[in-house]
CSV table of C-alpha atoms in Angstrom, one decimal:
chain,number,residue,atom,x,y,z
A,79,MET,CA,9.7,-89.1,126.0
A,80,ASP,CA,6.7,-90.4,127.8
A,81,GLU,CA,7.0,-94.2,127.6
A,82,MET,CA,3.3,-94.8,127.2
A,83,LYS,CA,3.2,-92.5,124.2
A,84,ARG,CA,6.3,-94.2,122.8
A,85,LEU,CA,4.6,-97.6,123.2
A,86,LYS,CA,1.5,-96.4,121.3
A,87,GLU,CA,3.8,-95.0,118.6
A,88,VAL,CA,5.6,-98.3,118.3
A,89,VAL,CA,2.2,-100.2,117.8
A,90,GLU,CA,1.0,-97.6,115.3
A,91,ARG,CA,4.3,-98.0,113.4
A,92,LEU,CA,3.9,-101.8,113.4
A,93,ARG,CA,0.4,-101.4,112.0
A,94,ALA,CA,1.3,-98.8,109.4
A,95,GLU,CA,1.1,-99.6,105.7
A,96,ASP,CA,4.9,-100.1,105.6
A,97,GLY,CA,5.0,-101.8,109.0
A,98,CYS,CA,4.7,-105.5,109.9
A,99,PRO,CA,2.2,-107.6,107.8
A,100,TRP,CA,1.3,-109.8,110.8
A,101,ASP,CA,0.6,-106.8,113.1
A,102,ARG,CA,-1.4,-105.1,110.4
A,103,ALA,CA,-3.6,-108.2,110.0
A,104,GLN,CA,-4.5,-108.4,113.6
A,105,THR,CA,-8.1,-107.6,114.9
A,106,HIS,CA,-9.7,-107.6,118.3
A,107,GLY,CA,-10.8,-111.2,117.6
A,108,THR,CA,-7.4,-112.5,116.4
A,109,LEU,CA,-5.7,-111.2,119.5
A,110,LYS,CA,-7.9,-113.1,122.0
A,111,THR,CA,-5.5,-116.0,122.4
A,112,THR,CA,-2.4,-113.8,122.9
A,113,CYS,CA,-4.4,-111.7,125.4
A,114,ILE,CA,-5.2,-114.8,127.5
A,115,GLU,CA,-1.7,-116.1,127.1
A,116,GLU,CA,-0.1,-112.9,128.3
A,117,ALA,CA,-2.5,-112.7,131.3
A,118,ALA,CA,-1.4,-116.2,132.3
A,119,GLU,CA,2.2,-115.2,131.9
A,120,VAL,CA,1.6,-112.3,134.3
A,121,ILE,CA,0.4,-114.9,136.8
A,122,CYS,CA,3.6,-116.8,136.2
A,123,GLY,CA,5.6,-113.6,136.9
A,124,ILE,CA,3.7,-113.1,140.1
A,125,ASN,CA,4.5,-116.7,141.2
A,126,ILE,CA,8.2,-116.2,140.3
A,127,LEU,CA,8.3,-113.0,142.3
A,128,GLU,CA,6.6,-114.6,145.3
A,129,GLU,CA,8.9,-117.7,145.2
A,130,THR,CA,12.2,-116.0,144.4
A,131,GLY,CA,11.8,-112.3,145.0
A,132,ASP,CA,12.9,-111.6,141.4
A,133,PRO,CA,10.7,-109.0,139.8
A,134,GLY,CA,12.2,-109.2,136.3
A,135,ASN,CA,9.8,-111.7,134.8
A,136,LEU,CA,6.7,-109.9,136.2
A,137,ARG,CA,7.9,-106.6,134.8
A,138,GLU,CA,8.4,-108.2,131.4
A,139,GLU,CA,5.1,-110.0,131.4
A,140,LEU,CA,3.2,-106.9,132.6
A,141,GLY,CA,4.7,-105.1,129.6
A,142,ASP,CA,3.5,-107.8,127.3
A,143,LEU,CA,0.0,-107.5,128.8
A,144,LEU,CA,0.1,-103.7,128.5
A,145,LEU,CA,1.1,-104.2,124.8
A,146,GLN,CA,-2.1,-106.1,124.4
A,147,VAL,CA,-4.1,-103.3,125.8
A,148,VAL,CA,-2.3,-100.7,123.7
A,149,PHE,CA,-2.7,-102.9,120.6
A,150,HIS,CA,-6.5,-103.1,121.1
A,151,ALA,CA,-6.7,-99.4,121.8
A,152,VAL,CA,-4.8,-98.6,118.5
A,153,ILE,CA,-7.1,-100.9,116.6
A,154,ALA,CA,-10.2,-99.3,118.2
A,155,GLU,CA,-8.8,-95.8,117.4
A,156,GLU,CA,-8.3,-96.9,113.7
A,157,GLU,CA,-11.9,-98.1,113.7
A,158,GLY,CA,-13.1,-94.8,115.2
A,159,LEU,CA,-14.4,-96.5,118.4
A,160,PHE,CA,-12.3,-95.0,121.2
A,161,THR,CA,-8.7,-94.1,122.2
A,162,LEU,CA,-6.2,-95.2,124.8
A,163,ASP,CA,-6.9,-92.0,126.6
A,164,ASP,CA,-10.6,-92.9,126.6
A,165,ILE,CA,-9.7,-96.3,128.2
A,166,ALA,CA,-7.6,-94.6,130.9
A,167,LYS,CA,-10.3,-92.0,131.6
A,168,THR,CA,-13.0,-94.7,131.9
A,169,VAL,CA,-11.0,-96.8,134.4
A,170,SER,CA,-9.9,-93.7,136.4
A,171,GLU,CA,-13.5,-92.5,136.7
A,172,LYS,CA,-14.6,-96.0,137.7
A,173,MET,CA,-12.0,-96.3,140.5
A,174,ILE,CA,-12.8,-92.8,141.8
A,175,ARG,CA,-16.5,-93.6,141.8
A,176,ARG,CA,-16.0,-97.0,143.5
A,177,HIS,CA,-13.8,-95.5,146.2
A,178,PRO,CA,-15.8,-92.7,147.8
A,179,HIS,CA,-14.0,-93.3,151.1
A,180,VAL,CA,-10.8,-92.3,149.4
A,181,PHE,CA,-11.9,-89.6,146.9
A,182,SER,CA,-15.1,-88.1,148.3
A,183,GLY,CA,-14.8,-88.2,152.1
A,184,ALA,CA,-17.3,-91.0,152.6
A,185,GLU,CA,-16.9,-92.8,155.9
A,186,TYR,CA,-17.6,-96.4,156.7
A,187,ALA,CA,-17.4,-97.9,160.1
A,188,THR,CA,-16.4,-101.4,158.9
A,189,ASP,CA,-14.9,-103.2,155.9
A,190,GLU,CA,-18.3,-104.8,155.4
A,191,GLU,CA,-20.0,-101.4,155.0
A,192,ARG,CA,-17.4,-100.4,152.5
A,193,HIS,CA,-17.9,-103.7,150.6
A,194,VAL,CA,-21.7,-103.2,150.6
A,195,ALA,CA,-21.2,-99.6,149.3
A,196,TRP,CA,-18.8,-101.0,146.6
A,197,GLU,CA,-21.4,-103.5,145.5
A,198,GLU,CA,-24.2,-100.9,145.4
A,199,ILE,CA,-22.0,-98.6,143.2
A,200,LYS,CA,-21.2,-101.5,140.8
A,201,LYS,CA,-24.9,-102.4,140.6
A,202,ALA,CA,-25.8,-98.8,139.8
A,203,GLU,CA,-23.1,-98.8,137.1
A,204,LYS,CA,-24.5,-101.9,135.5
A,205,GLU,CA,-28.1,-100.7,135.5
A,206,GLY,CA,-29.6,-100.9,132.1
A,207,LYS,CA,-26.8,-103.1,130.9
A,208,GLU,CA,-28.3,-106.4,132.3
A,209,TRP,CA,-28.4,-107.7,128.7
A,210,GLN,CA,-24.6,-107.9,128.7
A,211,GLU,CA,-24.5,-110.5,131.5
A,212,PRO,CA,-24.9,-113.6,129.3
A,213,TYR,CA,-21.8,-112.4,127.3
A,214,LEU,CA,-19.6,-112.9,130.4
A,215,LYS,CA,-20.4,-116.6,130.8
A,216,ALA,CA,-19.8,-117.1,127.1
A,217,ALA,CA,-16.5,-115.2,127.4
A,218,MET,CA,-15.4,-117.3,130.4
A,219,ASP,CA,-16.2,-120.5,128.4
A,220,GLU,CA,-14.2,-119.1,125.5
A,221,ALA,CA,-11.3,-118.1,127.8
A,222,GLY,CA,-11.1,-121.7,128.9
A,223,GLU,CA,-10.9,-122.8,125.2
A,224,LEU,CA,-8.3,-120.1,124.5
A,225,ILE,CA,-6.2,-121.2,127.5
A,226,GLY,CA,-6.2,-124.7,126.0
A,227,LYS,CA,-5.0,-123.3,122.7
A,228,ALA,CA,-2.3,-121.2,124.4
A,229,LYS,CA,-1.1,-124.3,126.3
A,230,ARG,CA,-0.8,-126.2,123.1
A,231,ARG,CA,1.1,-123.3,121.5
A,232,LYS,CA,3.5,-123.4,124.4
A,233,GLY,CA,3.9,-127.2,124.2
A,234,PHE,CA,2.2,-127.9,127.5
A,235,GLU,CA,-0.4,-130.3,126.0
């Protein structure tokens, strides 16, 4: 069985009427802290890998972060917003668009030219979405608060 499909089915089962009450109660908003916490734990896994060469923790923590993505995708699907496939399609298309030197035969003489092209592509993608920019600063501020909350949950403060 495809393991991504299996993971999605596990999350759907957890959120089913006869599944886990805690998982059923979760929303995009209630999962913010665990999302930040899992991202930090991925960084921990990277640090362990770099220090020891042991990939086990990174594999586990990437799985936990992936679970967060799938959890949000299942909730969004329940709400009729989008699916996990929509997420994968969106990011695949973005990466193809932002790498014309890989996927479309574009040639750049220098890394600087490639970087300038990348920035121009990103700017074009964001056109008409300028109103979203203030949300990023607010999200960064909130992420800082959530990191503090996660640190307290883990007993580091």
